[in-house]
Short mmCIF file of C-alpha atoms in Angstrom, two decimals:
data_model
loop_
_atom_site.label_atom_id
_atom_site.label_comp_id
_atom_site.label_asym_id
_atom_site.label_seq_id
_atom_site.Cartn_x
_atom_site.Cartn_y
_atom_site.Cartn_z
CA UNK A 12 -19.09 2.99 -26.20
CA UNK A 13 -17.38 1.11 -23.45
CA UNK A 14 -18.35 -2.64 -23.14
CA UNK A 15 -20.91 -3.47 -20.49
CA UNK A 16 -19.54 -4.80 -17.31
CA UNK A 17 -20.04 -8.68 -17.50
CA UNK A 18 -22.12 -9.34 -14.04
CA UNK A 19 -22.12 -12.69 -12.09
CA UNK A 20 -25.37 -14.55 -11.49
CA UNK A 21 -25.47 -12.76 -8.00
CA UNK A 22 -25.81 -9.43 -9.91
CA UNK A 23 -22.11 -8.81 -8.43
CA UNK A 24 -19.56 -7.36 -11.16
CA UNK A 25 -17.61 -9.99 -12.69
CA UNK A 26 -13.91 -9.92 -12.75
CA UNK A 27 -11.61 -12.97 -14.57
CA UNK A 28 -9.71 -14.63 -12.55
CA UNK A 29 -10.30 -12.49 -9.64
CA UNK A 30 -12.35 -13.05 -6.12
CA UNK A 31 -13.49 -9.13 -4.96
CA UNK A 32 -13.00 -9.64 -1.27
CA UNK A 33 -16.48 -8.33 -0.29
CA UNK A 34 -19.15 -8.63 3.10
CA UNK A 35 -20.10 -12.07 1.63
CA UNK A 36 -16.23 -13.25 1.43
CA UNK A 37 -15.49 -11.08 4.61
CA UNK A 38 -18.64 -12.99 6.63
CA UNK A 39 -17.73 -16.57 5.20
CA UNK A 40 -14.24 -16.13 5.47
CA UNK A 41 -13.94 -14.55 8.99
CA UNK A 42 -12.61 -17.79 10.85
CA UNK A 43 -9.67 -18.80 8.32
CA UNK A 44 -8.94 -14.45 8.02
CA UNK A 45 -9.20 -14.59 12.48
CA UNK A 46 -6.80 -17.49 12.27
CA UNK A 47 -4.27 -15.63 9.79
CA UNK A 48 -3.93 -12.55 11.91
CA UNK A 49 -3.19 -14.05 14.90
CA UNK A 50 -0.04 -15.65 13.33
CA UNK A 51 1.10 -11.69 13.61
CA UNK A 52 3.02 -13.27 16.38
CA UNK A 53 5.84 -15.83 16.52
CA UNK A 54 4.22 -17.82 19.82
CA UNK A 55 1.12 -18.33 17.39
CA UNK A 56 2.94 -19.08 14.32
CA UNK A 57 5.07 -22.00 16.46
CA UNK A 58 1.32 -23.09 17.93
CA UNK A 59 0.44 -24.14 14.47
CA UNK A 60 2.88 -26.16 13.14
CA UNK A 61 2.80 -27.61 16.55
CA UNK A 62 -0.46 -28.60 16.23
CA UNK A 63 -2.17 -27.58 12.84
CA UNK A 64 -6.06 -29.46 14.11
CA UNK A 65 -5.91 -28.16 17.27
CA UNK A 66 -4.80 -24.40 16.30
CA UNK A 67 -7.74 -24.40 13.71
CA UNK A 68 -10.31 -25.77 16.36
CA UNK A 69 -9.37 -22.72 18.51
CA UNK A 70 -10.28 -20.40 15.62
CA UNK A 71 -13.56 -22.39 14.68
CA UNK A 72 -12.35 -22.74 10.63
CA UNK A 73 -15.10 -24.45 8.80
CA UNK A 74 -14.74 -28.27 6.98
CA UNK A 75 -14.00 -26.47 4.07
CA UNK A 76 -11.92 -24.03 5.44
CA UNK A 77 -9.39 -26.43 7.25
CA UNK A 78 -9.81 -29.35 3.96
CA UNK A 79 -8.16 -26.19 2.41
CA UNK A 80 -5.57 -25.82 4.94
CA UNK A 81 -4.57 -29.53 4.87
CA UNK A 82 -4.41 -29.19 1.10
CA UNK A 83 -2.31 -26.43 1.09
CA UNK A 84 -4.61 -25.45 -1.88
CA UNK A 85 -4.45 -21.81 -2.27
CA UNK A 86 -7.96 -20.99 -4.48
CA UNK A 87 -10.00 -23.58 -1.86
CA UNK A 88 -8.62 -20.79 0.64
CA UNK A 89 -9.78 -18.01 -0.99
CA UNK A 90 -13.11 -20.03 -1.92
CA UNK A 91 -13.95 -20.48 1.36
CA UNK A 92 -13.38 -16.72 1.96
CA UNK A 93 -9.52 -16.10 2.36
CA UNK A 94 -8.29 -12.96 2.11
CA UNK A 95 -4.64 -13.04 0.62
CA UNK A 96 -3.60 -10.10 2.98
CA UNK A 97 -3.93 -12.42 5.59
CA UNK A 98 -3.34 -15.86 4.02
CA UNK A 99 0.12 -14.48 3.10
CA UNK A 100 1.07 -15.17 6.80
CA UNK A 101 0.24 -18.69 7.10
CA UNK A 102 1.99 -18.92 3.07
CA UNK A 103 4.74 -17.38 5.21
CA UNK A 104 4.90 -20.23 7.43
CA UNK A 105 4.87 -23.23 5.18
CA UNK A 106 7.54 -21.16 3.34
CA UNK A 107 5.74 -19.86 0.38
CA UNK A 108 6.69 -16.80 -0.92
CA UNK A 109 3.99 -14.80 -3.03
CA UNK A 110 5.85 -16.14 -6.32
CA UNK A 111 5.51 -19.37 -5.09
CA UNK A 112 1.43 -18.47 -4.01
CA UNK A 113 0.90 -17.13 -7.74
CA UNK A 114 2.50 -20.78 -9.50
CA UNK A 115 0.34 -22.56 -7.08
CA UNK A 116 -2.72 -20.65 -8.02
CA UNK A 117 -2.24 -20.12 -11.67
CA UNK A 118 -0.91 -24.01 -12.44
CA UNK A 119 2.30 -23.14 -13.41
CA UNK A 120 5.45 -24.18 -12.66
CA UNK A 121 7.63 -20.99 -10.10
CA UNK A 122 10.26 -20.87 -12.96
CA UNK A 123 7.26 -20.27 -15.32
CA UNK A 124 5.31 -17.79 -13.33
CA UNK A 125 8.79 -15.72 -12.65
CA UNK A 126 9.28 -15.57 -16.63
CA UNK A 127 5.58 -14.51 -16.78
CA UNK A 128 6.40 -11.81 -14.44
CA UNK A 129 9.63 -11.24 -16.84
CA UNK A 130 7.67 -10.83 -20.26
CA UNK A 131 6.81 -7.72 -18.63
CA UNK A 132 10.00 -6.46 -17.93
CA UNK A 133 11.29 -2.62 -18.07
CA UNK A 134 12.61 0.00 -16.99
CA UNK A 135 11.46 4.02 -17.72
CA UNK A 136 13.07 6.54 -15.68
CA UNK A 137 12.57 10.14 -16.01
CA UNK A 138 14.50 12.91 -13.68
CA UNK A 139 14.59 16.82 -14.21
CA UNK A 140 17.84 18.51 -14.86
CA UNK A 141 18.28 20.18 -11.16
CA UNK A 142 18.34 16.27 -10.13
CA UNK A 143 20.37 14.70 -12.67
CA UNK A 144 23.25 13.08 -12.48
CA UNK A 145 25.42 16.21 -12.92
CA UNK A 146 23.45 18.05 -10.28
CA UNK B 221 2.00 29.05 8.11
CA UNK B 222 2.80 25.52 7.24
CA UNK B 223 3.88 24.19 3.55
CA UNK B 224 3.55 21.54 1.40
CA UNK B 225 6.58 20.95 -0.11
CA UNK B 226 5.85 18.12 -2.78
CA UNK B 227 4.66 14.61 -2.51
CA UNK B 228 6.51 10.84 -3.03
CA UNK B 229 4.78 7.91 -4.56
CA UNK B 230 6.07 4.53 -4.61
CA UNK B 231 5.39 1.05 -4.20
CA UNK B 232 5.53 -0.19 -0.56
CA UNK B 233 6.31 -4.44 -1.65
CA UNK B 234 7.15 -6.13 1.72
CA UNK B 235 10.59 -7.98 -0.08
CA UNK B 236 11.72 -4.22 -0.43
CA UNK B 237 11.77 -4.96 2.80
CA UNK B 238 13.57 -7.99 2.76
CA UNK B 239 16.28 -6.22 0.03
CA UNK B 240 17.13 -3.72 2.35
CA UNK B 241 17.43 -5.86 5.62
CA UNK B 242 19.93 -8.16 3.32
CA UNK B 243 21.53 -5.21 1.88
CA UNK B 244 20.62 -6.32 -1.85
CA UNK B 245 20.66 -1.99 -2.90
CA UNK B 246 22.77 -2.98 -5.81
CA UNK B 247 22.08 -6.72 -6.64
CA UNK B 248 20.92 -6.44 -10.27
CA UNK B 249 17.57 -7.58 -9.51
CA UNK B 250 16.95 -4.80 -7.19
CA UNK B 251 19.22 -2.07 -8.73
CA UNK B 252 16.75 -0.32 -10.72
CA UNK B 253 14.28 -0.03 -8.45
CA UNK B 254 16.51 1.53 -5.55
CA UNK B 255 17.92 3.99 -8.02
CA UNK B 256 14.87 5.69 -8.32
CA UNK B 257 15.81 7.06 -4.90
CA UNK B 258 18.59 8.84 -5.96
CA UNK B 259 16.49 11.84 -6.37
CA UNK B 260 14.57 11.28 -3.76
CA UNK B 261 17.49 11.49 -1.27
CA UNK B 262 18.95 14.73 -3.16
CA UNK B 263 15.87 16.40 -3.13
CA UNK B 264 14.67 15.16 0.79
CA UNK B 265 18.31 16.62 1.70
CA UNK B 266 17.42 19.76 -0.17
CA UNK B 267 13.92 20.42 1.35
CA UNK B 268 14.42 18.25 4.91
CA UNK B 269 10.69 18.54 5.68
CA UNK B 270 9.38 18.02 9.25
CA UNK B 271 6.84 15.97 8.75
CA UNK B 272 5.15 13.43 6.21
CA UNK B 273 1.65 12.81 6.01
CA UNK B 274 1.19 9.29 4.64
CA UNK B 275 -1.84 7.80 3.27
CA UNK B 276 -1.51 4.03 2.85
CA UNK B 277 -3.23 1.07 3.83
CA UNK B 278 -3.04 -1.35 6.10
CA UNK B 279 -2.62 -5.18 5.40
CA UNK B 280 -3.81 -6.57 9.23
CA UNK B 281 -1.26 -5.60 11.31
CA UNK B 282 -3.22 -3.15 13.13
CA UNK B 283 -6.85 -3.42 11.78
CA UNK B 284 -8.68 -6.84 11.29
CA UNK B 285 -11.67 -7.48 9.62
CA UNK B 286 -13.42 -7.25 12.90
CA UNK B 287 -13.54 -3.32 13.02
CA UNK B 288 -12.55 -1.84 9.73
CA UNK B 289 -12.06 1.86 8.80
CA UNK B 290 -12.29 3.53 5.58
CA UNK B 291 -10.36 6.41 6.59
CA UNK B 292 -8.40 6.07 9.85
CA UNK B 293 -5.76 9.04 10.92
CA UNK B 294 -3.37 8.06 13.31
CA UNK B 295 -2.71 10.94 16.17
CA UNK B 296 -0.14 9.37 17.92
CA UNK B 297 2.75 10.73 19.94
CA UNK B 298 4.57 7.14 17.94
CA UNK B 299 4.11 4.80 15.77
CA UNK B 300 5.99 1.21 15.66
CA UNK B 301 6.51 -1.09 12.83
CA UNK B 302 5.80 -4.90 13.86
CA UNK B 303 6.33 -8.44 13.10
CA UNK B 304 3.72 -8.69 10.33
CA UNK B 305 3.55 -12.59 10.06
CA UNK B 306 7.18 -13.36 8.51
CA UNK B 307 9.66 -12.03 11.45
CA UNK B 308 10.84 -8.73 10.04
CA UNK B 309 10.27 -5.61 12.41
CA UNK B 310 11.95 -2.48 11.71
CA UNK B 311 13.69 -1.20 14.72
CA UNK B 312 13.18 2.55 14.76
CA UNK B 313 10.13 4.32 15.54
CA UNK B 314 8.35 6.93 13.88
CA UNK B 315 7.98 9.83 16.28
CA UNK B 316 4.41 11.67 15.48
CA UNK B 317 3.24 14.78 15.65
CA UNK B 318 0.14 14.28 17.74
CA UNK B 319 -1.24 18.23 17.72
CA UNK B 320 -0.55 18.59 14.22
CA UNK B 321 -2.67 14.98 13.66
CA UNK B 322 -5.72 16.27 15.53
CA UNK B 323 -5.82 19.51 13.46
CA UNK B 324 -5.59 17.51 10.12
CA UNK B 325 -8.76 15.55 11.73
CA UNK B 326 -10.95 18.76 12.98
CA UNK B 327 -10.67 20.53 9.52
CA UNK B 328 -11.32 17.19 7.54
CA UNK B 329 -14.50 16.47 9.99
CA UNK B 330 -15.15 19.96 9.03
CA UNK B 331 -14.87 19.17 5.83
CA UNK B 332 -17.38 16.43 6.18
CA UNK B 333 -15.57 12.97 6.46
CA UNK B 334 -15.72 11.23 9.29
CA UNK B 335 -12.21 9.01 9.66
CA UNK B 336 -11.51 6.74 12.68
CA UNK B 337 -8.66 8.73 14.98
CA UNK B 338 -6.21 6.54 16.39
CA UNK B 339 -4.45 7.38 19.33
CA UNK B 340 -2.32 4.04 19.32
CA UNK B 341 -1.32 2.84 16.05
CA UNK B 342 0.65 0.16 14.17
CA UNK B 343 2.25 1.21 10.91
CA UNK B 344 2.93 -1.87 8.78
CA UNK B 345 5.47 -2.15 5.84
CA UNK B 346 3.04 0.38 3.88
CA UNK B 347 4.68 3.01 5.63
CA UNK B 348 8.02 1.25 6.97
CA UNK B 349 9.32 0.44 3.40
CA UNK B 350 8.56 4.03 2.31
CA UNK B 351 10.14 5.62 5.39
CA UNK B 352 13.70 3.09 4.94
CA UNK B 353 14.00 3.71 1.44
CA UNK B 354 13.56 7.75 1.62
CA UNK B 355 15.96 7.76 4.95
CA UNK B 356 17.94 4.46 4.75
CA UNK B 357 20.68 3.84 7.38
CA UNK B 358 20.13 3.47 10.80
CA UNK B 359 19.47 6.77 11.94
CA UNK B 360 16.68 7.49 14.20
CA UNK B 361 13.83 9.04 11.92
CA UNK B 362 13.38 13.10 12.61
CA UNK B 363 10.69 13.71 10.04
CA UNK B 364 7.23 13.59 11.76
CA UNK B 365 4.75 10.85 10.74
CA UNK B 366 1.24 11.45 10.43
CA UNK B 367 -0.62 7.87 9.32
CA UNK B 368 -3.91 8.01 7.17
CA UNK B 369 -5.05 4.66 6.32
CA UNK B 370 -7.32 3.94 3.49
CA UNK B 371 -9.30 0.58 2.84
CA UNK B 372 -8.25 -1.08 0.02
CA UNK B 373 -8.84 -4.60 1.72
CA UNK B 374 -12.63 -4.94 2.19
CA UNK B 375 -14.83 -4.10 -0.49
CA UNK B 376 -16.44 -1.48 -0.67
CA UNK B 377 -13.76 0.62 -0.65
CA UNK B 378 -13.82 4.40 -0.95
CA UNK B 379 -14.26 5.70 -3.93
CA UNK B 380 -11.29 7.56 -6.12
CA UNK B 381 -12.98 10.42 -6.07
CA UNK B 382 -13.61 10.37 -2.27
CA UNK B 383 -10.38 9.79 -1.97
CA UNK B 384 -9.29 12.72 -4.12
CA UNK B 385 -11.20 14.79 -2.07
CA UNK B 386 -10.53 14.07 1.30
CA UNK B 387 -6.67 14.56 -0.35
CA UNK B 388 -7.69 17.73 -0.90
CA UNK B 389 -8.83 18.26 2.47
CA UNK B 390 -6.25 17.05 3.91
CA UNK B 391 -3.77 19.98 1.88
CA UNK B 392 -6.51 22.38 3.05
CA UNK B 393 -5.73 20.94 6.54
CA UNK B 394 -2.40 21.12 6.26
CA UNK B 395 -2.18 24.39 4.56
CA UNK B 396 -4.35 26.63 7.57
CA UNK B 397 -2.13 24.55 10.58
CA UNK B 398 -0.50 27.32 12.77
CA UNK B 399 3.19 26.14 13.21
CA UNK B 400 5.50 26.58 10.51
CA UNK B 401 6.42 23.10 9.49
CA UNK B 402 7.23 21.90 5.89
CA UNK B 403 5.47 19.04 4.69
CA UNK B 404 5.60 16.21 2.57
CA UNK B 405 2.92 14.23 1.38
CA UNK B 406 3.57 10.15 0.60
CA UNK B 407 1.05 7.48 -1.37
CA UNK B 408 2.14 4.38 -0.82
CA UNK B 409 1.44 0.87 -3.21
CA UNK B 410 1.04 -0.15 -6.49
CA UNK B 411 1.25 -0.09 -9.41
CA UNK B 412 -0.62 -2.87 -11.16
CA UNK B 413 -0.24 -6.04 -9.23
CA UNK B 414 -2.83 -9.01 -8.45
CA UNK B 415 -1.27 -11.62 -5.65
CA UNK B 416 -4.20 -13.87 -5.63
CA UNK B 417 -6.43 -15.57 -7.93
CA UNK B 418 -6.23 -17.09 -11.23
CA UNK B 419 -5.23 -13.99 -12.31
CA UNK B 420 -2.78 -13.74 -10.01
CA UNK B 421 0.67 -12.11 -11.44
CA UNK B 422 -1.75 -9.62 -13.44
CA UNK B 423 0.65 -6.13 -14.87
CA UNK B 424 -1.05 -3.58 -16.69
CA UNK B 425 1.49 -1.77 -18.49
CA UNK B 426 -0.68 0.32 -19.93
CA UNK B 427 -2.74 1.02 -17.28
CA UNK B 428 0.37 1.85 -15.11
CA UNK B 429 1.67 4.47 -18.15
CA UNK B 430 -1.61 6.16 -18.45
CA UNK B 431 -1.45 6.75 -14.04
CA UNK B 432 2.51 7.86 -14.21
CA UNK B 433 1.75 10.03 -17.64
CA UNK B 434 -1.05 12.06 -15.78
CA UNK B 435 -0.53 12.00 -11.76
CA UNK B 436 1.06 15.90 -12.06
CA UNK B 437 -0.53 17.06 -14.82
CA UNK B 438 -3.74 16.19 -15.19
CA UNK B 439 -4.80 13.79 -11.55
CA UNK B 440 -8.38 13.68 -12.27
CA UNK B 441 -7.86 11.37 -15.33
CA UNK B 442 -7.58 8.77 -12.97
CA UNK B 443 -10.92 9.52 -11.35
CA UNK B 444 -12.78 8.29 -14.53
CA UNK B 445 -12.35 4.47 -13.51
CA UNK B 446 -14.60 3.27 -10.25
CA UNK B 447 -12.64 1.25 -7.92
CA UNK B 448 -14.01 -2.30 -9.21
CA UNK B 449 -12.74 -0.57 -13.32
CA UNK B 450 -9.53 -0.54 -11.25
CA UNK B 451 -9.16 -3.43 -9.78
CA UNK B 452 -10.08 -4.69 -12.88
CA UNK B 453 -7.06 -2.88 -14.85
CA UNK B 454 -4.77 -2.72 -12.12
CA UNK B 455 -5.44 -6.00 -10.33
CA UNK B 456 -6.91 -6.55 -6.74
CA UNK B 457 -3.80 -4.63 -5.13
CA UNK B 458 -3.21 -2.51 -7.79
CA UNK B 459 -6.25 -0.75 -6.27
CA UNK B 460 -3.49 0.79 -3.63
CA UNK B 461 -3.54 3.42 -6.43
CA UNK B 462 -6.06 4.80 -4.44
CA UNK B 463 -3.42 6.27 -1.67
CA UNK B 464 -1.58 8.07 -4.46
CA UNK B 465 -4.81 9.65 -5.24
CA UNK B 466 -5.33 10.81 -2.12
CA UNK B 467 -1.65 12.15 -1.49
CA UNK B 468 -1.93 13.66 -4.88
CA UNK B 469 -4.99 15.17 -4.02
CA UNK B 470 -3.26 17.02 -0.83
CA UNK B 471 -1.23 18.92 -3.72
CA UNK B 472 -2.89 21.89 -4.29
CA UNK B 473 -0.49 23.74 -5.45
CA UNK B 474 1.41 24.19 -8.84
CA UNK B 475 2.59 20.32 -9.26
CA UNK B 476 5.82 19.23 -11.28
CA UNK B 477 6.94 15.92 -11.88
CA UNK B 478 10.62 15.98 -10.40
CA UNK B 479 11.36 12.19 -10.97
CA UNK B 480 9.75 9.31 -12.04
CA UNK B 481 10.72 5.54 -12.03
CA UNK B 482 9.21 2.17 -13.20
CA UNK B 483 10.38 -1.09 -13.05
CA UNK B 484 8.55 -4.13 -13.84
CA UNK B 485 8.87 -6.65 -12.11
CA UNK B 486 9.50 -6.39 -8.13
CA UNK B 487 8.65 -9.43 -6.80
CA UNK B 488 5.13 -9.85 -8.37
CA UNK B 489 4.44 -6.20 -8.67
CA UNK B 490 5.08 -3.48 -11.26
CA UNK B 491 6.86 -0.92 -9.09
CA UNK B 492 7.07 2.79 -9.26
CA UNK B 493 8.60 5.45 -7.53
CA UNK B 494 7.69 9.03 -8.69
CA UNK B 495 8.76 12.54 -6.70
CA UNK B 496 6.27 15.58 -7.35
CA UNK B 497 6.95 19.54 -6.40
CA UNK B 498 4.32 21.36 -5.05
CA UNK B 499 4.94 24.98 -5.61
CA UNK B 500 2.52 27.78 -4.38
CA UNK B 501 0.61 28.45 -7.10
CA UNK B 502 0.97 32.81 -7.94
CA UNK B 503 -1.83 34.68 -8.38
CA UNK B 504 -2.11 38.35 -9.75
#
């Protein structure tokens, strides 16, 4: 028999290590998320790091929402209802790549994570004959 | 009588992106991936279908959490690729087959789903990175795009088996349109990958195996896991799965597995690339 799903105290499915972006992060969240997508475009992106306070004011981010911000802390982000889709553009601005997001969030060091990523490594290909090499 | 002429998987990473705008094809790092188009190209060369129906999803570039579809088909005359958050835009357009688009969306209302229509429509590196590395060059693009967006952002997303099904809608669609157009059908994302979290940098191997091992054959094995089973095996993007469900599901034909292509790691993702034939099945 397949183990029973562990559930969370809110009766929600519990997953380790994992936030399941749902109405309750997409209602808390929606300022930081509003924020993100507007940095679509370059004008909004330079607005920012113009003026970080002022940018998040326009977009009504919560205490905890900006505290996050200012921290550059990745998991108080996606605490306070960040949706990674969307933080990945402001990461993309203070010149975080998503290896750099996944040492941040995980405690390790970039050179770790990547060699994390590594222990995984391989490579299975599989082509039929009519698209081989020789075809 | 139009025809489905097979279907293309792969993994739709934005620093594919990147590879190709810095022309990294046959840096080491990327090598391995990008050879699992050779096939690809030798077999699109062979068939040169008119248009590809592409169910992906989109990662807010042209939805936001404000108004957010399940199922959204795109019945455009164009679609654009835009600057996403980190500067890259692809130049060329995608030129869409707008008739064609509002058939696929009468038969699948008929059909009983109800999916946004889009008349204007952004197509983010979901379907840009798909379309550069099956036509690379710089080229304008002549096969036909028709978008089909799936949530995987917001839970709760579809189910696998709803999106199975409205795949196979969608080949019913495509199969009773008038014109006499060859089609391909693309899922775009995956495999296992997890970007945020403590988790974050989550592979499944196995997971990943057991969804390459029985996409032709057998699809409906990977309708036994609910979408929270596969975020849990897959990680919170591996869930993308769910577009190669649906574009599997479009194949209703006798199904082959032409190619197939993993490499672990792309950036933080396992990728894939995998090319199915879609014969017509021959009845007595």
């Amino acid at each position: 028999m397949p183990p029973i799903p562990e559930q969370s105290s809110a009766g929600k499915r519990a997953i380790p290590g994992t936030l399941v972006f749902d109405g309750d992060a997409a209602q808390s969240g929606y300022a930081i998320n509003a924020m993100c997508y507007s940095f679509n475009h370059a004008h909004n992106r330079e607005a920012f790091v113009a003026d970080e306070e002022g940018y998040m004011d326009r977009f009504n981010l919560t205490e905890e929402q900006r505290q996050a911000v200012r921290n550059r802390d990745v998991l108080a982000m996606l605490d306070a209802g960040g949706n990674v889709y969307y933080l990945a553009k402001l990461a993309g601005i203070l010149g975080l790549g998503v290896q750099d997001l996944g040492a941040l969030q995980t405690g390790m060091s970039l050179e770790d994570f990547k060699a994390a990523l590594l222990s995984h490594g391989m490579t299975e290909t599989r082509v039929a004959e009519e698209l081989g090499e020789a075809a | 009588m139009s025809r489905i002429c097979g279907g293309i998987f792969t993994s739709h990473v934005p620093g594919i992106g990147n590879a190709i705008a810095k022309g990294l094809q046959q840096d080491p790092y990327w090598k391995p991936f990008f050879d699992g188009f050779i096939p690809v190209h030798k077999w699109l060369a062979e068939e040169k279908p008119d248009v590809a129906v592409v169910f992906y999803n989109d990662h807010g570039l042209n939805f936001f959490l404000d108004k957010m579809p399940t199922f959204a088909i795109g019945a455009a005359p164009e679609y654009k690729h835009e600057d996403e958050g980190w500067g890259i835009a692809f130049q060329r357009p995608y030129p869409g087959h707008a008739d064609f688009s509002w058939h696929i969306i009468e038969q699948v209302v008929a059909s009983e789903f109800d999916p946004v229509t889009c008349q204007s429509m952004l197509v983010d590196h979901a379907v840009a990175v798909p379309y550069e590395l099956c036509w690379p060059g710089e080229e304008a693009f002549t096969t036909k795009l028709i978008p089909i967006a799936i949530n995987t952002v917001q839970h709760p997303l579809p189910s696998p088996k709803r999106c199975y099904e409205l795949g196979r809608a969608v080949g019913r669609a495509i199969e009773s349109w008038g014109g006499d157009e060859k089609v391909v059908v693309f899922g775009t994302g995956g495999l296992s990958h997890q970007l945020e979290g403590e988790r974050a940098g989550h592979i499944n191997v196995d997971y990943d195996k057991f969804c390459l091992r029985n996409l032709a054959p057998d699809p409906e094995a990977l309708l036994q896991h609910d979408t929270l089973d596969i975020v849990e095996l897959a990680g919170s993007q591996g869930v993308e799965i769910l577009n190669w469900i649906a574009a599997r599901g479009a194949l209703r034909g006798s199904v082959r597995e032409l190619a197939s292509n993993y490499h672990v790691p792309i950036s933080n993702t396992a990728a894939a690339t995998v090319l199915l034939e879609n014969s017509e099945t021959v009845h007595a």
